[in-house]
PDB file of C-alpha atoms in Angstrom:
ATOM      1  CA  UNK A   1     -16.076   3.136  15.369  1.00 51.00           C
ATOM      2  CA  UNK A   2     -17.135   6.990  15.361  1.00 51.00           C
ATOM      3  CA  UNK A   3     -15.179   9.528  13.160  1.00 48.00           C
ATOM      4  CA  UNK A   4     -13.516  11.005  16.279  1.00 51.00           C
ATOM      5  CA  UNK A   5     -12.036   7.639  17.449  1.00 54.00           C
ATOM      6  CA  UNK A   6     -10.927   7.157  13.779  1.00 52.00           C
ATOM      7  CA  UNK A   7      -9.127  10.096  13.868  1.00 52.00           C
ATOM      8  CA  UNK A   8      -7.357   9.763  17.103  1.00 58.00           C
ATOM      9  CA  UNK A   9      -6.253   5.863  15.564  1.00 56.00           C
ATOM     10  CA  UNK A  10      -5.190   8.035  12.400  1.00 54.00           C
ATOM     11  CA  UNK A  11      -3.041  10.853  14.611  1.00 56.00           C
ATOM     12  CA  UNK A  12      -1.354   7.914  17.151  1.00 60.00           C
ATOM     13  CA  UNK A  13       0.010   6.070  14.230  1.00 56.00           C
ATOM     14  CA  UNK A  14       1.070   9.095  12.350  1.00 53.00           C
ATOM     15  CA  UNK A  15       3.092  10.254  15.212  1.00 56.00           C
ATOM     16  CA  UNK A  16       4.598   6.496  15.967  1.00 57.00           C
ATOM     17  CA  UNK A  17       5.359   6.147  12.157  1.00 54.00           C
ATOM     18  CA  UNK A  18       7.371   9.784  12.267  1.00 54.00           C
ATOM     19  CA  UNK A  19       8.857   9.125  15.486  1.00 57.00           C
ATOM     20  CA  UNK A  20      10.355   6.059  14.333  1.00 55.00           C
ATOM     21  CA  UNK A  21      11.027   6.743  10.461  1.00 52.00           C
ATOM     22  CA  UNK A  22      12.330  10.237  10.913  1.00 51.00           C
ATOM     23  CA  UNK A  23      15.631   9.599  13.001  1.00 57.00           C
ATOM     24  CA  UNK A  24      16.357   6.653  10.354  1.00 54.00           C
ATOM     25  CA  UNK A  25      15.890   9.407   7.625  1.00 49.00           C
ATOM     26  CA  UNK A  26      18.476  11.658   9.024  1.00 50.00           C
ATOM     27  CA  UNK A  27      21.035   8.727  10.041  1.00 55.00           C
ATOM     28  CA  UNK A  28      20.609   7.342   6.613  1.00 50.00           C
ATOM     29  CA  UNK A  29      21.149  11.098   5.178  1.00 46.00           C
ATOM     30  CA  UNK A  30      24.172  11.815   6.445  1.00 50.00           C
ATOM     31  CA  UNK A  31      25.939   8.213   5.433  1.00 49.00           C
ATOM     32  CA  UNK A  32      24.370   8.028   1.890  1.00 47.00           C
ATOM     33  CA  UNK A  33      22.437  10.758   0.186  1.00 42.00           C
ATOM     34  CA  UNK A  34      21.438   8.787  -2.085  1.00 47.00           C
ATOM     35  CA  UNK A  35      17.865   6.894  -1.667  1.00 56.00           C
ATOM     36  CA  UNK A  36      16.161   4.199  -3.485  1.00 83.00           C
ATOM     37  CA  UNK A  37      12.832   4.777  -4.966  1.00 90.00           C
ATOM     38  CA  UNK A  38      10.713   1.875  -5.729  1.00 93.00           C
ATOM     39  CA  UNK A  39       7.374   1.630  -7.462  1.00 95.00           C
ATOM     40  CA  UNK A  40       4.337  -0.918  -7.949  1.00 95.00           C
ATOM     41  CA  UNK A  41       1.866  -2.544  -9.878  1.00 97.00           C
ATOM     42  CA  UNK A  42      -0.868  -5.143  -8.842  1.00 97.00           C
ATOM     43  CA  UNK A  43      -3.995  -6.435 -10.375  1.00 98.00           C
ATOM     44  CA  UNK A  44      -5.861  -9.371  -9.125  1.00 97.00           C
ATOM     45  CA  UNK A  45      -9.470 -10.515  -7.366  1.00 98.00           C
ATOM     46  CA  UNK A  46     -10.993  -8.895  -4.067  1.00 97.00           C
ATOM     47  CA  UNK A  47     -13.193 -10.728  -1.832  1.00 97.00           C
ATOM     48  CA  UNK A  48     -16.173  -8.666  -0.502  1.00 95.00           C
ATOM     49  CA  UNK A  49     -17.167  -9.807   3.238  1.00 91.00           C
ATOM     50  CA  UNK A  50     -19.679  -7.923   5.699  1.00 84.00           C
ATOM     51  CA  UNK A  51     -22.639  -6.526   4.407  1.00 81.00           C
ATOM     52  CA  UNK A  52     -20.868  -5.806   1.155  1.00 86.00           C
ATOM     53  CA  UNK A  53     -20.646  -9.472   0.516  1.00 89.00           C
ATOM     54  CA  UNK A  54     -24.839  -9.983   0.458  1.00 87.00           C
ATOM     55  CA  UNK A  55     -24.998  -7.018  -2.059  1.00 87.00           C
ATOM     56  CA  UNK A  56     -22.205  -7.799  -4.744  1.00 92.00           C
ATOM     57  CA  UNK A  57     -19.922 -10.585  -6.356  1.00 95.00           C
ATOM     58  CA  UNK A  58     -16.228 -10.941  -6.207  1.00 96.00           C
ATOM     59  CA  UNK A  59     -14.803  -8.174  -7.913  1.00 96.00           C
ATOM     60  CA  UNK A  60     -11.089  -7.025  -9.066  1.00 97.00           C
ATOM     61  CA  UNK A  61      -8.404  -4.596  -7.789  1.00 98.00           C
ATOM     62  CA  UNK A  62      -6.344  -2.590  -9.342  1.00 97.00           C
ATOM     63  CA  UNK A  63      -3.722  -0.243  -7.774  1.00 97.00           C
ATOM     64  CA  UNK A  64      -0.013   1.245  -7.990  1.00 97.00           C
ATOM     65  CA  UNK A  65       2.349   2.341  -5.236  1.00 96.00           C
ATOM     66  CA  UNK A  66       5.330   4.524  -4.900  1.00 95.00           C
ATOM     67  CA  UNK A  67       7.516   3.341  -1.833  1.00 94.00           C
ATOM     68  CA  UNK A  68      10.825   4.957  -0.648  1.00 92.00           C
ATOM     69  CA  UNK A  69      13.390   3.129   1.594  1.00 88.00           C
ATOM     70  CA  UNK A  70      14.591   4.555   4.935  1.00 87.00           C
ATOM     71  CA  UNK A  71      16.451   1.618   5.905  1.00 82.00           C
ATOM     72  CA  UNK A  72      17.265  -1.825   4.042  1.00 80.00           C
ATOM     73  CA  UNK A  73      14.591  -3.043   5.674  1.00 88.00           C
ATOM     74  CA  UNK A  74      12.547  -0.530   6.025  1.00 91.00           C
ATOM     75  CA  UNK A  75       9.859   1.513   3.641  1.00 93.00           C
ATOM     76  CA  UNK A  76       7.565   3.997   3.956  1.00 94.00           C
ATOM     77  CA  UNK A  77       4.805   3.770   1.195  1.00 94.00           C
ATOM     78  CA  UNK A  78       1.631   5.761  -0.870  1.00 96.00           C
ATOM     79  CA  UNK A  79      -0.582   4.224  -3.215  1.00 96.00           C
ATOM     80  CA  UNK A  80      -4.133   4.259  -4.558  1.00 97.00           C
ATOM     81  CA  UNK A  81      -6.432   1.335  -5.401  1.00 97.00           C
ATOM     82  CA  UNK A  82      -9.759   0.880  -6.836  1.00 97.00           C
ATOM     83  CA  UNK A  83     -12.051  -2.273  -6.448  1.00 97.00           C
ATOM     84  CA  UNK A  84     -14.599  -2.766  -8.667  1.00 96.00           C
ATOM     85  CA  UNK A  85     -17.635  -5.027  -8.232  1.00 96.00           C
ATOM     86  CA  UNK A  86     -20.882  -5.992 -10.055  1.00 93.00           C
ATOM     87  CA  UNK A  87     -23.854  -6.039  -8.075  1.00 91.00           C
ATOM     88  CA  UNK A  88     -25.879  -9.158  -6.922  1.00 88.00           C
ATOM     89  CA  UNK A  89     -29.296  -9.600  -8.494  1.00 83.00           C
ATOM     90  CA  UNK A  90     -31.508  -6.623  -7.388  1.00 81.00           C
ATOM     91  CA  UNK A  91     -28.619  -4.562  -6.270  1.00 84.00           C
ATOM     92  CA  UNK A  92     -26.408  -1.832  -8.533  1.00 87.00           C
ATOM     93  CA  UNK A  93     -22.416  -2.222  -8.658  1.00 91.00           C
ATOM     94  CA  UNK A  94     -19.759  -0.604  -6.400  1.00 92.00           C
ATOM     95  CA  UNK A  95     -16.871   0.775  -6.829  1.00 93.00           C
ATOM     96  CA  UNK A  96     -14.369   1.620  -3.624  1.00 95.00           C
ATOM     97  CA  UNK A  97     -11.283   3.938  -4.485  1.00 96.00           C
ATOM     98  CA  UNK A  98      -8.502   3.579  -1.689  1.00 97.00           C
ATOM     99  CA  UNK A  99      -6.148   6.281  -0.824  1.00 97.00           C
ATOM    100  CA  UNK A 100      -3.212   4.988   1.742  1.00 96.00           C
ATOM    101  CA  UNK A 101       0.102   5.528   3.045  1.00 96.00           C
ATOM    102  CA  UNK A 102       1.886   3.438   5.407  1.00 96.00           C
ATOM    103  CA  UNK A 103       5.148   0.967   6.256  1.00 96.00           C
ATOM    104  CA  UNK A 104       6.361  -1.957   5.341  1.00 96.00           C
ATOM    105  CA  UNK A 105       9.300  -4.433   6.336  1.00 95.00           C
ATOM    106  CA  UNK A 106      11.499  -6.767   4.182  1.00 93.00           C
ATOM    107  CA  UNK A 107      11.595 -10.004   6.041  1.00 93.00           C
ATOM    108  CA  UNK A 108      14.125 -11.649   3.806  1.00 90.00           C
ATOM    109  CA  UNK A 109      17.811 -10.529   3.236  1.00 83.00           C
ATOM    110  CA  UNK A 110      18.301  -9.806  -0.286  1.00 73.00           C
ATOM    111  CA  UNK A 111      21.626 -10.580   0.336  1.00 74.00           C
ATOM    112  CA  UNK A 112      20.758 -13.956   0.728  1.00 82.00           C
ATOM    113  CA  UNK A 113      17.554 -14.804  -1.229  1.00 83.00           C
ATOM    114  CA  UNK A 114      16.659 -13.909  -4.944  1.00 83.00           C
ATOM    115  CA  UNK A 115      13.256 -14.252  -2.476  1.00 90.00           C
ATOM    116  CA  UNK A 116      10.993 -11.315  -1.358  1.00 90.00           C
ATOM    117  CA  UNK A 117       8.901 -11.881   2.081  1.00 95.00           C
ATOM    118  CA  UNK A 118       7.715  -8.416   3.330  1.00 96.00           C
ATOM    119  CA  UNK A 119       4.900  -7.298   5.696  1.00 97.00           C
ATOM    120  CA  UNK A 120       2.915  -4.246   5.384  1.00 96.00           C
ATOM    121  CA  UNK A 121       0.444  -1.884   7.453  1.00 97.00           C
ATOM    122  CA  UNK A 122      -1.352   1.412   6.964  1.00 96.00           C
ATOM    123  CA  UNK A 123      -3.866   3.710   7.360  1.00 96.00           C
ATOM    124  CA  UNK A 124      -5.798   5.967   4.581  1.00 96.00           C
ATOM    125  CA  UNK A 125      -9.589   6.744   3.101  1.00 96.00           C
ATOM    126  CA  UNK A 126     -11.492   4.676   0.996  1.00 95.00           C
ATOM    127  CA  UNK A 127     -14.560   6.220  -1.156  1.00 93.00           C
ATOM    128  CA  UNK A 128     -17.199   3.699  -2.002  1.00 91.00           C
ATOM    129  CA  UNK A 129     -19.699   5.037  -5.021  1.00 90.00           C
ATOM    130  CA  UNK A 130     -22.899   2.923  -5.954  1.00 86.00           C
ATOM    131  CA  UNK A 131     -23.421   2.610  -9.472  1.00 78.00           C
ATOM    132  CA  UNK A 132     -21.580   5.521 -10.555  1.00 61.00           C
ATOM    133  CA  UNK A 133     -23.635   8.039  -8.423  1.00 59.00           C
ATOM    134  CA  UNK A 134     -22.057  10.876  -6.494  1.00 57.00           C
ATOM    135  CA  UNK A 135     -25.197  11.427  -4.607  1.00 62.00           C
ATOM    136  CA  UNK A 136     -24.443   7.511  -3.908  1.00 71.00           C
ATOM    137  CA  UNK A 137     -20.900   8.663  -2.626  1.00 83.00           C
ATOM    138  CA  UNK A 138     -19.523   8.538   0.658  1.00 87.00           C
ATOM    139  CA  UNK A 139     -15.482   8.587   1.721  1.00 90.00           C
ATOM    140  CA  UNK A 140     -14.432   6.709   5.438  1.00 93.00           C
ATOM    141  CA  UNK A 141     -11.552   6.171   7.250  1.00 94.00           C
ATOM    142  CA  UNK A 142      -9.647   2.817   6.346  1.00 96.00           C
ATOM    143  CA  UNK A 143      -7.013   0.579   7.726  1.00 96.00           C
ATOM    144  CA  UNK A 144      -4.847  -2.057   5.173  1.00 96.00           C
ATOM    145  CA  UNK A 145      -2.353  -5.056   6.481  1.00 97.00           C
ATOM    146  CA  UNK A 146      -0.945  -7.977   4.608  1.00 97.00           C
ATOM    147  CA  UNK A 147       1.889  -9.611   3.706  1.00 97.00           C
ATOM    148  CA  UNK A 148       3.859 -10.071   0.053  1.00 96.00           C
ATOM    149  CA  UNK A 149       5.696 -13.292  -1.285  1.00 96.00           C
ATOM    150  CA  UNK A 150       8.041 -11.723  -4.757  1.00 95.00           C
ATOM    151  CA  UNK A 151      11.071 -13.278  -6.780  1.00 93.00           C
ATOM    152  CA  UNK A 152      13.606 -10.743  -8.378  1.00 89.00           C
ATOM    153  CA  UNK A 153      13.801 -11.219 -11.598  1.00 90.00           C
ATOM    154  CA  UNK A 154      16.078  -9.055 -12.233  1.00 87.00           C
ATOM    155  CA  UNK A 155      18.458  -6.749  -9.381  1.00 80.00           C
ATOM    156  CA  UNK A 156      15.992  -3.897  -9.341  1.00 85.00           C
ATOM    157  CA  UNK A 157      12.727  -5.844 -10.870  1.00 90.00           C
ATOM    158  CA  UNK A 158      10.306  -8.149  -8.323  1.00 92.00           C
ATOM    159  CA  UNK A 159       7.345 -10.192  -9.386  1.00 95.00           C
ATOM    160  CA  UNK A 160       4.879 -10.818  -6.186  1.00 97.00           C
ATOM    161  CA  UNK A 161       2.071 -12.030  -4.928  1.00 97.00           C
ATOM    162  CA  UNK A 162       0.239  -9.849  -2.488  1.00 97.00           C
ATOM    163  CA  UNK A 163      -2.823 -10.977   0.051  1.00 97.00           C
ATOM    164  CA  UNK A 164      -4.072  -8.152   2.029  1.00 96.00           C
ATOM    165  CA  UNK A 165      -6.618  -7.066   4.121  1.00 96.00           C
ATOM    166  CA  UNK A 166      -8.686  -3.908   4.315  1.00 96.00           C
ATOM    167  CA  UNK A 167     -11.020  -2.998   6.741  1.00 95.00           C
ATOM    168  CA  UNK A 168     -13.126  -0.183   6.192  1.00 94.00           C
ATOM    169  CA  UNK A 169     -15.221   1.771   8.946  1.00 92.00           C
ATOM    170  CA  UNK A 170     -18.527   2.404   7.120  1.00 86.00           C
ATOM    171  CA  UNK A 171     -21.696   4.263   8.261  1.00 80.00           C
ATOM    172  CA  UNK A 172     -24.553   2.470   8.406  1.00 70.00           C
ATOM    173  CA  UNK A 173     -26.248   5.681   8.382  1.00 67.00           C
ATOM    174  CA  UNK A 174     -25.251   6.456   5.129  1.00 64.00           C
ATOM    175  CA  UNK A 175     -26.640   6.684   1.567  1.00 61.00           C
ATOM    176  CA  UNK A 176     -24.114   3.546   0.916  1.00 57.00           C
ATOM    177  CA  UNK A 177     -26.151   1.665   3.792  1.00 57.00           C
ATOM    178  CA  UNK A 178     -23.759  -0.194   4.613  1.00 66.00           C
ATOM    179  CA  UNK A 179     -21.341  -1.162   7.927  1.00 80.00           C
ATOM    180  CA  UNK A 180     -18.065  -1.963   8.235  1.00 88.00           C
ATOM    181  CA  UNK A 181     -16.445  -4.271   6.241  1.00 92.00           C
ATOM    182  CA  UNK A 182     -13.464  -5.639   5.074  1.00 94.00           C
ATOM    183  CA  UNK A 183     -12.471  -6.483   1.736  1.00 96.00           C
ATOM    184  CA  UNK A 184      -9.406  -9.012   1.099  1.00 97.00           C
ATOM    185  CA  UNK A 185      -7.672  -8.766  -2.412  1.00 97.00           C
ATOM    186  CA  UNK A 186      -5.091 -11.115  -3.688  1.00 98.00           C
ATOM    187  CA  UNK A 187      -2.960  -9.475  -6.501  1.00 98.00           C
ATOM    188  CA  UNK A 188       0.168 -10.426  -8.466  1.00 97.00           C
ATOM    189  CA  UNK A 189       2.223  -7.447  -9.924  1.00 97.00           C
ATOM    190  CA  UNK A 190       5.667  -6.093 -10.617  1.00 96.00           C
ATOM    191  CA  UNK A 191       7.751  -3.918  -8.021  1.00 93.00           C
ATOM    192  CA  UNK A 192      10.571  -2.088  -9.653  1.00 92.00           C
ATOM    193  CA  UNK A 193      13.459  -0.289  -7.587  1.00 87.00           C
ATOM    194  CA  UNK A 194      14.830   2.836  -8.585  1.00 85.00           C
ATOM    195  CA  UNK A 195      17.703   2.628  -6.583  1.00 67.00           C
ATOM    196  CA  UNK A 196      20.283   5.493  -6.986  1.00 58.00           C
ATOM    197  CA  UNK A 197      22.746   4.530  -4.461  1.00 51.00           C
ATOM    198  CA  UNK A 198      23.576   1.745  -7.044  1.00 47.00           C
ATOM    199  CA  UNK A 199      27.422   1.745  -7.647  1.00 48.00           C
ATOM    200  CA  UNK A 200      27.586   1.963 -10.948  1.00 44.00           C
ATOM    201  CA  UNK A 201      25.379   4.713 -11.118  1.00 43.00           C
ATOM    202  CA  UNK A 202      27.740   6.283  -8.089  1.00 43.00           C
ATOM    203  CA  UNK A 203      30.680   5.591 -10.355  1.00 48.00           C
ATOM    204  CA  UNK A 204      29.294   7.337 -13.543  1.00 46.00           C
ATOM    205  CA  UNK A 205      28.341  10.200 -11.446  1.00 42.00           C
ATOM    206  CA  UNK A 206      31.754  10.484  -9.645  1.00 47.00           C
ATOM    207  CA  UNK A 207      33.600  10.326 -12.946  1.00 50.00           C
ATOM    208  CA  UNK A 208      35.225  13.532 -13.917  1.00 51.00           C
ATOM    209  CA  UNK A 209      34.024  15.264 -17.053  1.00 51.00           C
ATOM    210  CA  UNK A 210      35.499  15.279 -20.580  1.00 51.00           C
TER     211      UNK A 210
END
């Protein structure tokens, strides 16, 4: 895929995401001003595949997000990840750093289920350096997509367990020789909801003063 049809992917589902996030925004504005923040941490394993896969082992991913709810449903979400991988005999290591922002949807009804089923998509950049080496360094346009199985453990506290998929649209013509390839981590980690719309929080902040 050439950087010009990357970027026309990148603009379409920017101006999908804001067509369909930003009237949800405003409706959920004006009935509650009050928004829940929600933020992540994963570690886990990450499967190299592609040409990637003949040049290093399976390697480990770490990453945090910061998500923020426009409907129950409904989230709109940043994060950054790095994979790191040692290098097969003969070959140095690599390290990819992944920069993304995207959506994702609750499947479950917390209502219902201390259970957390949610699916996620997005779009971002991912810089893969060999062995350390800027001169080795070389940043691409990137697309992620999984899904996410948590447990609350507590009203505002998730564990999880997250497979997800990466595909990343490398240049063969590169220093990083390498083509596109896709990378597929599977993390556990802890989602934590900062949610400010909480009642008694509303109630303590409605109370008169002393």
């Amino acid at each position: 895929m050439s950087h010009s049809s990357n970027q026309c992917v990148a603009i379409i589902f920017l101006f999908f995401l804001f067509n369909y996030t930003f009237p949800s925004y405003l409706k959920a504005q004006k009935e509650n001003p009050i928004f829940p923040w929600s933020a992540e941490l994963r570690a886990g394993v990450a499967f190299p595949t592609g040409d990637l896969a003949e040049t290093v082992n399976i390697g480990t991913d770490i990453g945090t997000r910061i998500g923020f709810s426009l409907r129950e449903r409904l989230m709109i979400r940043g994060g950054v990840e790095t994979e790191l991988y040692s290098g097969e005999a003969g070959f140095e290591d690599t390290q990819i750093w992944h920069y993304s922002g995207g959506i994702e949807y609750m499947i479950t009804d917390r209502g219902i289920t201390d259970w957390r089923f949610s699916g996620h998509a997005g779009i971002g950049a991912s810089s893969v350096t060999i062995d350390n080496a800027t001169e080795l360094r070389e940043t691409y346009f990137s697309l992620n997509y999984g899904v996410k199985l948590g447990k609350g453990i507590t009203d505002n506290t998730d564990w999880f367990v997250s497979l997800m998929g990466r595909t990343v649209f490398a240049n063969p013509n590169d220093k990083t020789s390498s083509s596109t390839f896709n990378t597929i981590p599977i993390t556990i980690g802890l989602n934590h909801r900062f949610n400010l719309s909480d009642k008694s929080l509303t109630d303590k902040m409605e109370e008169p003063p002393n």
